[in-house]
């Protein structure tokens, strides 16, 4: 087996070198802010501080879906947090999310601002605030929440496990890649079997469970994540492919995937979103042409 090592862990681990890989410059074993920096505030009650990663996309899709339903109170300002530059360690961001992970939401619509962090919490907060995308009938609600939290527990194995060792680690370790590729395929099989019997994850209706799972697993089977589609043989998961296409064709999902995005085609990148018209005037291709 390749990737073997003579390394023996010490009795006490010490942080005396960077953790290699793509995110080495921001990895650290302590929490809290590294610098003072206030966050910008726009004109809408909902202020989102995020980046167009799968976790960030969950929330922007949710907000765009709410707006598509006519919930005007879901209008929002989306501010770009560049995690590669350490924006998530600014004092203003840490005040909203002490875990220093995107996305973070601040609801300024009431007498006192309400902070919400962690995507499962944000999706539930918005679903309950606007009474949308979360079933009220007991069995359907339980199914929806079960799949929502399935994603919370499963995606770290996909991203921090498979994605890291397959795409970002400084060395290719066969054991680690095999271990997490097996788990990623097992998770895809779980989804595929569920979606063989159900149009959406919670049943016949589109819910926050689908909104949470789609950016990760829909993105994986559509080849958006890690360059791993062929390696994982994602075309084998026909039901996940069908479901991913169904959601991907929703106008709100298309818009949500553009917000705070900093890679891909310039026409697909809307670094900040402050108004619905920004999708037509503020994408990076238009700003580049205007400049």
mmCIF file of N, CA and C in Angstrom, residues 168-261:
data_model
loop_
_atom_site.group_PDB
_atom_site.id
_atom_site.type_symbol
_atom_site.label_atom_id
_atom_site.label_comp_id
_atom_site.label_asym_id
_atom_site.label_seq_id
_atom_site.Cartn_x
_atom_site.Cartn_y
_atom_site.Cartn_z
ATOM 1 N N UNK A 168 -7.126 18.052 -1.881
ATOM 2 C CA UNK A 168 -6.428 19.155 -1.230
ATOM 3 C C UNK A 168 -5.200 18.768 -0.425
ATOM 4 N N UNK A 169 -5.098 17.539 0.029
ATOM 5 C CA UNK A 169 -3.963 17.155 0.871
ATOM 6 C C UNK A 169 -2.652 17.266 0.096
ATOM 7 N N UNK A 170 -1.553 17.606 0.762
ATOM 8 C CA UNK A 170 -0.273 17.781 0.059
ATOM 9 C C UNK A 170 0.302 16.486 -0.485
ATOM 10 N N UNK A 171 -0.121 15.352 0.052
ATOM 11 C CA UNK A 171 0.320 14.061 -0.459
ATOM 12 C C UNK A 171 -0.891 13.156 -0.629
ATOM 13 N N UNK A 172 -0.823 12.260 -1.586
ATOM 14 C CA UNK A 172 -1.896 11.299 -1.824
ATOM 15 C C UNK A 172 -1.662 10.069 -0.942
ATOM 16 N N UNK A 173 -2.586 9.830 -0.041
ATOM 17 C CA UNK A 173 -2.483 8.706 0.883
ATOM 18 C C UNK A 173 -3.553 7.684 0.498
ATOM 19 N N UNK A 174 -3.135 6.545 0.009
ATOM 20 C CA UNK A 174 -4.059 5.554 -0.517
ATOM 21 C C UNK A 174 -5.084 5.129 0.530
ATOM 22 N N UNK A 175 -4.609 4.868 1.729
ATOM 23 C CA UNK A 175 -5.538 4.418 2.768
ATOM 24 C C UNK A 175 -6.636 5.448 3.005
ATOM 25 N N UNK A 176 -6.268 6.719 3.140
ATOM 26 C CA UNK A 176 -7.253 7.758 3.435
ATOM 27 C C UNK A 176 -8.231 7.935 2.276
ATOM 28 N N UNK A 177 -7.727 7.950 1.045
ATOM 29 C CA UNK A 177 -8.606 8.116 -0.109
ATOM 30 C C UNK A 177 -9.551 6.928 -0.243
ATOM 31 N N UNK A 178 -9.025 5.713 -0.080
ATOM 32 C CA UNK A 178 -9.882 4.527 -0.156
ATOM 33 C C UNK A 178 -10.944 4.540 0.938
ATOM 34 N N UNK A 179 -10.539 4.916 2.129
ATOM 35 C CA UNK A 179 -11.480 4.923 3.251
ATOM 36 C C UNK A 179 -12.639 5.869 2.995
ATOM 37 N N UNK A 180 -12.338 7.089 2.555
ATOM 38 C CA UNK A 180 -13.397 8.074 2.403
ATOM 39 C C UNK A 180 -14.114 7.957 1.065
ATOM 40 N N UNK A 181 -13.468 7.407 0.041
ATOM 41 C CA UNK A 181 -14.188 7.119 -1.195
ATOM 42 C C UNK A 181 -15.260 6.064 -0.941
ATOM 43 N N UNK A 182 -14.928 5.051 -0.155
ATOM 44 C CA UNK A 182 -15.907 4.032 0.196
ATOM 45 C C UNK A 182 -17.099 4.650 0.926
ATOM 46 N N UNK A 183 -16.830 5.569 1.846
ATOM 47 C CA UNK A 183 -17.911 6.207 2.589
ATOM 48 C C UNK A 183 -18.730 7.125 1.691
ATOM 49 N N UNK A 184 -18.076 7.871 0.802
ATOM 50 C CA UNK A 184 -18.812 8.749 -0.113
ATOM 51 C C UNK A 184 -19.751 7.941 -1.000
ATOM 52 N N UNK A 185 -19.279 6.810 -1.494
ATOM 53 C CA UNK A 185 -20.124 5.973 -2.337
ATOM 54 C C UNK A 185 -21.244 5.326 -1.524
ATOM 55 N N UNK A 186 -20.976 4.978 -0.296
ATOM 56 C CA UNK A 186 -22.042 4.438 0.551
ATOM 57 C C UNK A 186 -23.146 5.477 0.754
ATOM 58 N N UNK A 187 -22.740 6.724 0.998
ATOM 59 C CA UNK A 187 -23.721 7.789 1.186
ATOM 60 C C UNK A 187 -24.528 8.025 -0.088
ATOM 61 N N UNK A 188 -23.865 8.013 -1.233
ATOM 62 C CA UNK A 188 -24.593 8.162 -2.490
ATOM 63 C C UNK A 188 -25.585 7.022 -2.684
ATOM 64 N N UNK A 189 -25.214 5.839 -2.255
ATOM 65 C CA UNK A 189 -26.120 4.698 -2.365
ATOM 66 C C UNK A 189 -27.327 4.856 -1.441
ATOM 67 N N UNK A 190 -27.101 5.397 -0.255
ATOM 68 C CA UNK A 190 -28.219 5.688 0.655
ATOM 69 C C UNK A 190 -29.205 6.637 -0.025
ATOM 70 N N UNK A 191 -28.679 7.713 -0.595
ATOM 71 C CA UNK A 191 -29.544 8.680 -1.274
ATOM 72 C C UNK A 191 -30.236 8.054 -2.481
ATOM 73 N N UNK A 192 -29.497 7.286 -3.258
ATOM 74 C CA UNK A 192 -30.061 6.707 -4.473
ATOM 75 C C UNK A 192 -31.231 5.787 -4.158
ATOM 76 N N UNK A 193 -31.095 4.999 -3.112
ATOM 77 C CA UNK A 193 -32.181 4.089 -2.734
ATOM 78 C C UNK A 193 -33.381 4.855 -2.210
ATOM 79 N N UNK A 194 -33.152 5.912 -1.452
ATOM 80 C CA UNK A 194 -34.272 6.725 -0.983
ATOM 81 C C UNK A 194 -34.994 7.377 -2.158
ATOM 82 N N UNK A 195 -34.225 7.927 -3.089
ATOM 83 C CA UNK A 195 -34.822 8.657 -4.204
ATOM 84 C C UNK A 195 -35.404 7.735 -5.270
ATOM 85 N N UNK A 196 -35.154 6.446 -5.167
ATOM 86 C CA UNK A 196 -35.840 5.485 -6.033
ATOM 87 C C UNK A 196 -37.312 5.376 -5.661
ATOM 88 N N UNK A 197 -37.619 5.656 -4.400
ATOM 89 C CA UNK A 197 -38.983 5.514 -3.894
ATOM 90 C C UNK A 197 -39.678 6.835 -3.632
ATOM 91 N N UNK A 198 -38.938 7.942 -3.762
ATOM 92 C CA UNK A 198 -39.481 9.235 -3.366
ATOM 93 C C UNK A 198 -38.970 10.321 -4.310
ATOM 94 N N UNK A 199 -39.866 11.225 -4.711
ATOM 95 C CA UNK A 199 -39.449 12.301 -5.615
ATOM 96 C C UNK A 199 -38.410 13.191 -4.972
ATOM 97 N N UNK A 200 -38.659 13.537 -3.701
ATOM 98 C CA UNK A 200 -37.722 14.339 -2.924
ATOM 99 C C UNK A 200 -37.379 13.578 -1.657
ATOM 100 N N UNK A 201 -36.432 14.090 -0.891
ATOM 101 C CA UNK A 201 -35.932 13.324 0.243
ATOM 102 C C UNK A 201 -36.982 13.102 1.321
ATOM 103 N N UNK A 202 -37.825 14.087 1.568
ATOM 104 C CA UNK A 202 -38.824 13.951 2.627
ATOM 105 C C UNK A 202 -40.152 13.416 2.125
ATOM 106 N N UNK A 203 -40.240 13.156 0.828
ATOM 107 C CA UNK A 203 -41.491 12.681 0.255
ATOM 108 C C UNK A 203 -41.759 13.347 -1.074
ATOM 109 N N UNK A 204 -43.023 13.727 -1.266
ATOM 110 C CA UNK A 204 -43.408 14.307 -2.541
ATOM 111 C C UNK A 204 -43.188 15.796 -2.652
ATOM 112 N N UNK A 205 -42.754 16.438 -1.562
ATOM 113 C CA UNK A 205 -42.570 17.882 -1.574
ATOM 114 C C UNK A 205 -41.099 18.256 -1.379
ATOM 115 N N UNK A 206 -40.726 19.320 -2.027
ATOM 116 C CA UNK A 206 -39.395 19.914 -1.916
ATOM 117 C C UNK A 206 -39.282 20.627 -0.568
ATOM 118 N N UNK A 207 -38.232 20.326 0.191
ATOM 119 C CA UNK A 207 -38.106 20.859 1.549
ATOM 120 C C UNK A 207 -36.677 21.307 1.830
ATOM 121 N N UNK A 208 -36.474 21.790 3.050
ATOM 122 C CA UNK A 208 -35.125 22.186 3.452
ATOM 123 C C UNK A 208 -34.160 21.002 3.466
ATOM 124 N N UNK A 209 -34.669 19.782 3.514
ATOM 125 C CA UNK A 209 -33.773 18.624 3.408
ATOM 126 C C UNK A 209 -33.100 18.603 2.038
ATOM 127 N N UNK A 210 -33.889 18.813 0.985
ATOM 128 C CA UNK A 210 -33.316 18.856 -0.366
ATOM 129 C C UNK A 210 -32.378 20.044 -0.529
ATOM 130 N N UNK A 211 -32.769 21.187 0.029
ATOM 131 C CA UNK A 211 -31.947 22.390 -0.083
ATOM 132 C C UNK A 211 -30.597 22.192 0.596
ATOM 133 N N UNK A 212 -30.573 21.438 1.688
ATOM 134 C CA UNK A 212 -29.323 21.179 2.400
ATOM 135 C C UNK A 212 -28.443 20.164 1.685
ATOM 136 N N UNK A 213 -29.054 19.126 1.144
ATOM 137 C CA UNK A 213 -28.288 18.020 0.560
ATOM 138 C C UNK A 213 -27.811 18.339 -0.854
ATOM 139 N N UNK A 214 -28.609 19.082 -1.609
ATOM 140 C CA UNK A 214 -28.302 19.298 -3.029
ATOM 141 C C UNK A 214 -26.935 19.931 -3.298
ATOM 142 N N UNK A 215 -26.527 21.006 -2.613
ATOM 143 C CA UNK A 215 -25.225 21.584 -2.962
ATOM 144 C C UNK A 215 -24.059 20.623 -2.774
ATOM 145 N N UNK A 216 -24.178 19.715 -1.822
ATOM 146 C CA UNK A 216 -23.112 18.741 -1.597
ATOM 147 C C UNK A 216 -23.218 17.553 -2.564
ATOM 148 N N UNK A 217 -24.303 16.803 -2.461
ATOM 149 C CA UNK A 217 -24.385 15.543 -3.192
ATOM 150 C C UNK A 217 -24.883 15.743 -4.615
ATOM 151 N N UNK A 218 -25.743 16.721 -4.830
ATOM 152 C CA UNK A 218 -26.087 17.092 -6.192
ATOM 153 C C UNK A 218 -24.868 17.625 -6.913
ATOM 154 N N UNK A 219 -24.099 18.467 -6.214
ATOM 155 C CA UNK A 219 -22.868 18.985 -6.801
ATOM 156 C C UNK A 219 -21.865 17.897 -7.118
ATOM 157 N N UNK A 220 -21.811 16.890 -6.255
ATOM 158 C CA UNK A 220 -20.873 15.790 -6.477
ATOM 159 C C UNK A 220 -21.228 15.011 -7.742
ATOM 160 N N UNK A 221 -22.513 14.663 -7.895
ATOM 161 C CA UNK A 221 -22.881 13.846 -9.055
ATOM 162 C C UNK A 221 -22.910 14.651 -10.350
ATOM 163 N N UNK A 222 -22.986 15.976 -10.258
ATOM 164 C CA UNK A 222 -22.941 16.800 -11.467
ATOM 165 C C UNK A 222 -21.509 17.238 -11.802
ATOM 166 N N UNK A 223 -20.532 16.763 -11.042
ATOM 167 C CA UNK A 223 -19.140 17.024 -11.359
ATOM 168 C C UNK A 223 -18.616 18.364 -10.908
ATOM 169 N N UNK A 224 -19.288 19.001 -9.955
ATOM 170 C CA UNK A 224 -18.872 20.323 -9.479
ATOM 171 C C UNK A 224 -17.852 20.258 -8.356
ATOM 172 N N UNK A 225 -17.704 19.102 -7.710
ATOM 173 C CA UNK A 225 -16.859 19.017 -6.529
ATOM 174 C C UNK A 225 -15.660 18.098 -6.755
ATOM 175 N N UNK A 226 -14.477 18.613 -6.474
ATOM 176 C CA UNK A 226 -13.243 17.842 -6.318
ATOM 177 C C UNK A 226 -12.731 17.191 -7.600
ATOM 178 N N UNK A 227 -13.393 17.380 -8.736
ATOM 179 C CA UNK A 227 -12.967 16.690 -9.945
ATOM 180 C C UNK A 227 -13.031 15.180 -9.797
ATOM 181 N N UNK A 228 -14.043 14.706 -9.053
ATOM 182 C CA UNK A 228 -14.071 13.298 -8.656
ATOM 183 C C UNK A 228 -15.209 12.510 -9.285
ATOM 184 N N UNK A 229 -15.904 13.071 -10.262
ATOM 185 C CA UNK A 229 -17.075 12.393 -10.819
ATOM 186 C C UNK A 229 -16.716 11.038 -11.431
ATOM 187 N N UNK A 230 -15.667 11.003 -12.238
ATOM 188 C CA UNK A 230 -15.277 9.738 -12.859
ATOM 189 C C UNK A 230 -14.748 8.760 -11.819
ATOM 190 N N UNK A 231 -13.951 9.266 -10.898
ATOM 191 C CA UNK A 231 -13.352 8.413 -9.869
ATOM 192 C C UNK A 231 -14.429 7.703 -9.049
ATOM 193 N N UNK A 232 -15.501 8.400 -8.731
ATOM 194 C CA UNK A 232 -16.582 7.830 -7.915
ATOM 195 C C UNK A 232 -17.699 7.207 -8.749
ATOM 196 N N UNK A 233 -17.560 7.237 -10.067
ATOM 197 C CA UNK A 233 -18.566 6.660 -10.976
ATOM 198 C C UNK A 233 -19.968 7.175 -10.641
ATOM 199 N N UNK A 234 -20.102 8.497 -10.607
ATOM 200 C CA UNK A 234 -21.353 9.092 -10.143
ATOM 201 C C UNK A 234 -22.519 8.849 -11.091
ATOM 202 N N UNK A 235 -22.249 8.515 -12.348
ATOM 203 C CA UNK A 235 -23.350 8.243 -13.281
ATOM 204 C C UNK A 235 -24.147 7.007 -12.885
ATOM 205 N N UNK A 236 -23.574 6.175 -12.024
ATOM 206 C CA UNK A 236 -24.291 4.973 -11.584
ATOM 207 C C UNK A 236 -25.482 5.302 -10.696
ATOM 208 N N UNK A 237 -25.500 6.491 -10.125
ATOM 209 C CA UNK A 237 -26.548 6.838 -9.164
ATOM 210 C C UNK A 237 -27.656 7.594 -9.898
ATOM 211 N N UNK A 238 -28.452 6.829 -10.633
ATOM 212 C CA UNK A 238 -29.436 7.409 -11.548
ATOM 213 C C UNK A 238 -30.489 8.234 -10.832
ATOM 214 N N UNK A 239 -30.906 7.791 -9.682
ATOM 215 C CA UNK A 239 -31.956 8.515 -8.972
ATOM 216 C C UNK A 239 -31.428 9.818 -8.382
ATOM 217 N N UNK A 240 -30.190 9.802 -7.926
ATOM 218 C CA UNK A 240 -29.587 11.034 -7.435
ATOM 219 C C UNK A 240 -29.390 12.001 -8.602
ATOM 220 N N UNK A 241 -29.013 11.496 -9.746
ATOM 221 C CA UNK A 241 -28.858 12.338 -10.931
ATOM 222 C C UNK A 241 -30.183 12.999 -11.306
ATOM 223 N N UNK A 242 -31.255 12.234 -11.301
ATOM 224 C CA UNK A 242 -32.574 12.776 -11.628
ATOM 225 C C UNK A 242 -32.962 13.872 -10.661
ATOM 226 N N UNK A 243 -32.799 13.609 -9.388
ATOM 227 C CA UNK A 243 -33.132 14.582 -8.330
ATOM 228 C C UNK A 243 -32.253 15.825 -8.430
ATOM 229 N N UNK A 244 -30.963 15.643 -8.670
ATOM 230 C CA UNK A 244 -30.051 16.779 -8.781
ATOM 231 C C UNK A 244 -30.437 17.667 -9.956
ATOM 232 N N UNK A 245 -30.828 17.064 -11.071
ATOM 233 C CA UNK A 245 -31.244 17.849 -12.234
ATOM 234 C C UNK A 245 -32.547 18.590 -11.960
ATOM 235 N N UNK A 246 -33.474 17.939 -11.278
ATOM 236 C CA UNK A 246 -34.755 18.572 -10.969
ATOM 237 C C UNK A 246 -34.542 19.837 -10.150
ATOM 238 N N UNK A 247 -33.705 19.752 -9.127
ATOM 239 C CA UNK A 247 -33.445 20.928 -8.294
ATOM 240 C C UNK A 247 -32.593 21.944 -9.053
ATOM 241 N N UNK A 248 -31.609 21.465 -9.778
ATOM 242 C CA UNK A 248 -30.729 22.364 -10.509
ATOM 243 C C UNK A 248 -31.444 23.192 -11.561
ATOM 244 N N UNK A 249 -32.588 22.714 -12.029
ATOM 245 C CA UNK A 249 -33.365 23.452 -13.021
ATOM 246 C C UNK A 249 -34.303 24.478 -12.397
ATOM 247 N N UNK A 250 -34.400 24.516 -11.082
ATOM 248 C CA UNK A 250 -35.239 25.516 -10.432
ATOM 249 C C UNK A 250 -34.556 26.888 -10.541
ATOM 250 N N UNK A 251 -35.266 27.906 -10.992
ATOM 251 C CA UNK A 251 -34.651 29.228 -11.125
ATOM 252 C C UNK A 251 -34.024 29.739 -9.829
ATOM 253 N N UNK A 252 -34.684 29.495 -8.696
ATOM 254 C CA UNK A 252 -34.145 29.977 -7.424
ATOM 255 C C UNK A 252 -32.845 29.270 -7.077
ATOM 256 N N UNK A 253 -32.744 27.978 -7.395
ATOM 257 C CA UNK A 253 -31.502 27.246 -7.134
ATOM 258 C C UNK A 253 -30.378 27.771 -8.019
ATOM 259 N N UNK A 254 -30.706 28.084 -9.259
ATOM 260 C CA UNK A 254 -29.688 28.651 -10.154
ATOM 261 C C UNK A 254 -29.182 29.978 -9.620
ATOM 262 N N UNK A 255 -30.104 30.818 -9.140
ATOM 263 C CA UNK A 255 -29.690 32.105 -8.594
ATOM 264 C C UNK A 255 -28.879 31.914 -7.316
ATOM 265 N N UNK A 256 -29.366 31.046 -6.441
ATOM 266 C CA UNK A 256 -28.674 30.833 -5.177
ATOM 267 C C UNK A 256 -27.256 30.351 -5.346
ATOM 268 N N UNK A 257 -27.027 29.577 -6.384
ATOM 269 C CA UNK A 257 -25.679 29.048 -6.625
ATOM 270 C C UNK A 257 -24.721 30.132 -7.110
ATOM 271 N N UNK A 258 -25.250 31.232 -7.602
ATOM 272 C CA UNK A 258 -24.414 32.322 -8.090
ATOM 273 C C UNK A 258 -23.930 33.242 -6.975
ATOM 274 N N UNK A 259 -24.696 33.336 -5.900
ATOM 275 C CA UNK A 259 -24.425 34.340 -4.868
ATOM 276 C C UNK A 259 -23.156 33.993 -4.089
ATOM 277 N N UNK A 260 -22.295 34.987 -3.908
ATOM 278 C CA UNK A 260 -21.022 34.846 -3.185
ATOM 279 C C UNK A 260 -20.073 33.843 -3.831
ATOM 280 N N UNK A 261 -20.299 33.546 -5.090
ATOM 281 C CA UNK A 261 -19.436 32.604 -5.801
ATOM 282 C C UNK A 261 -18.215 33.336 -6.353
#
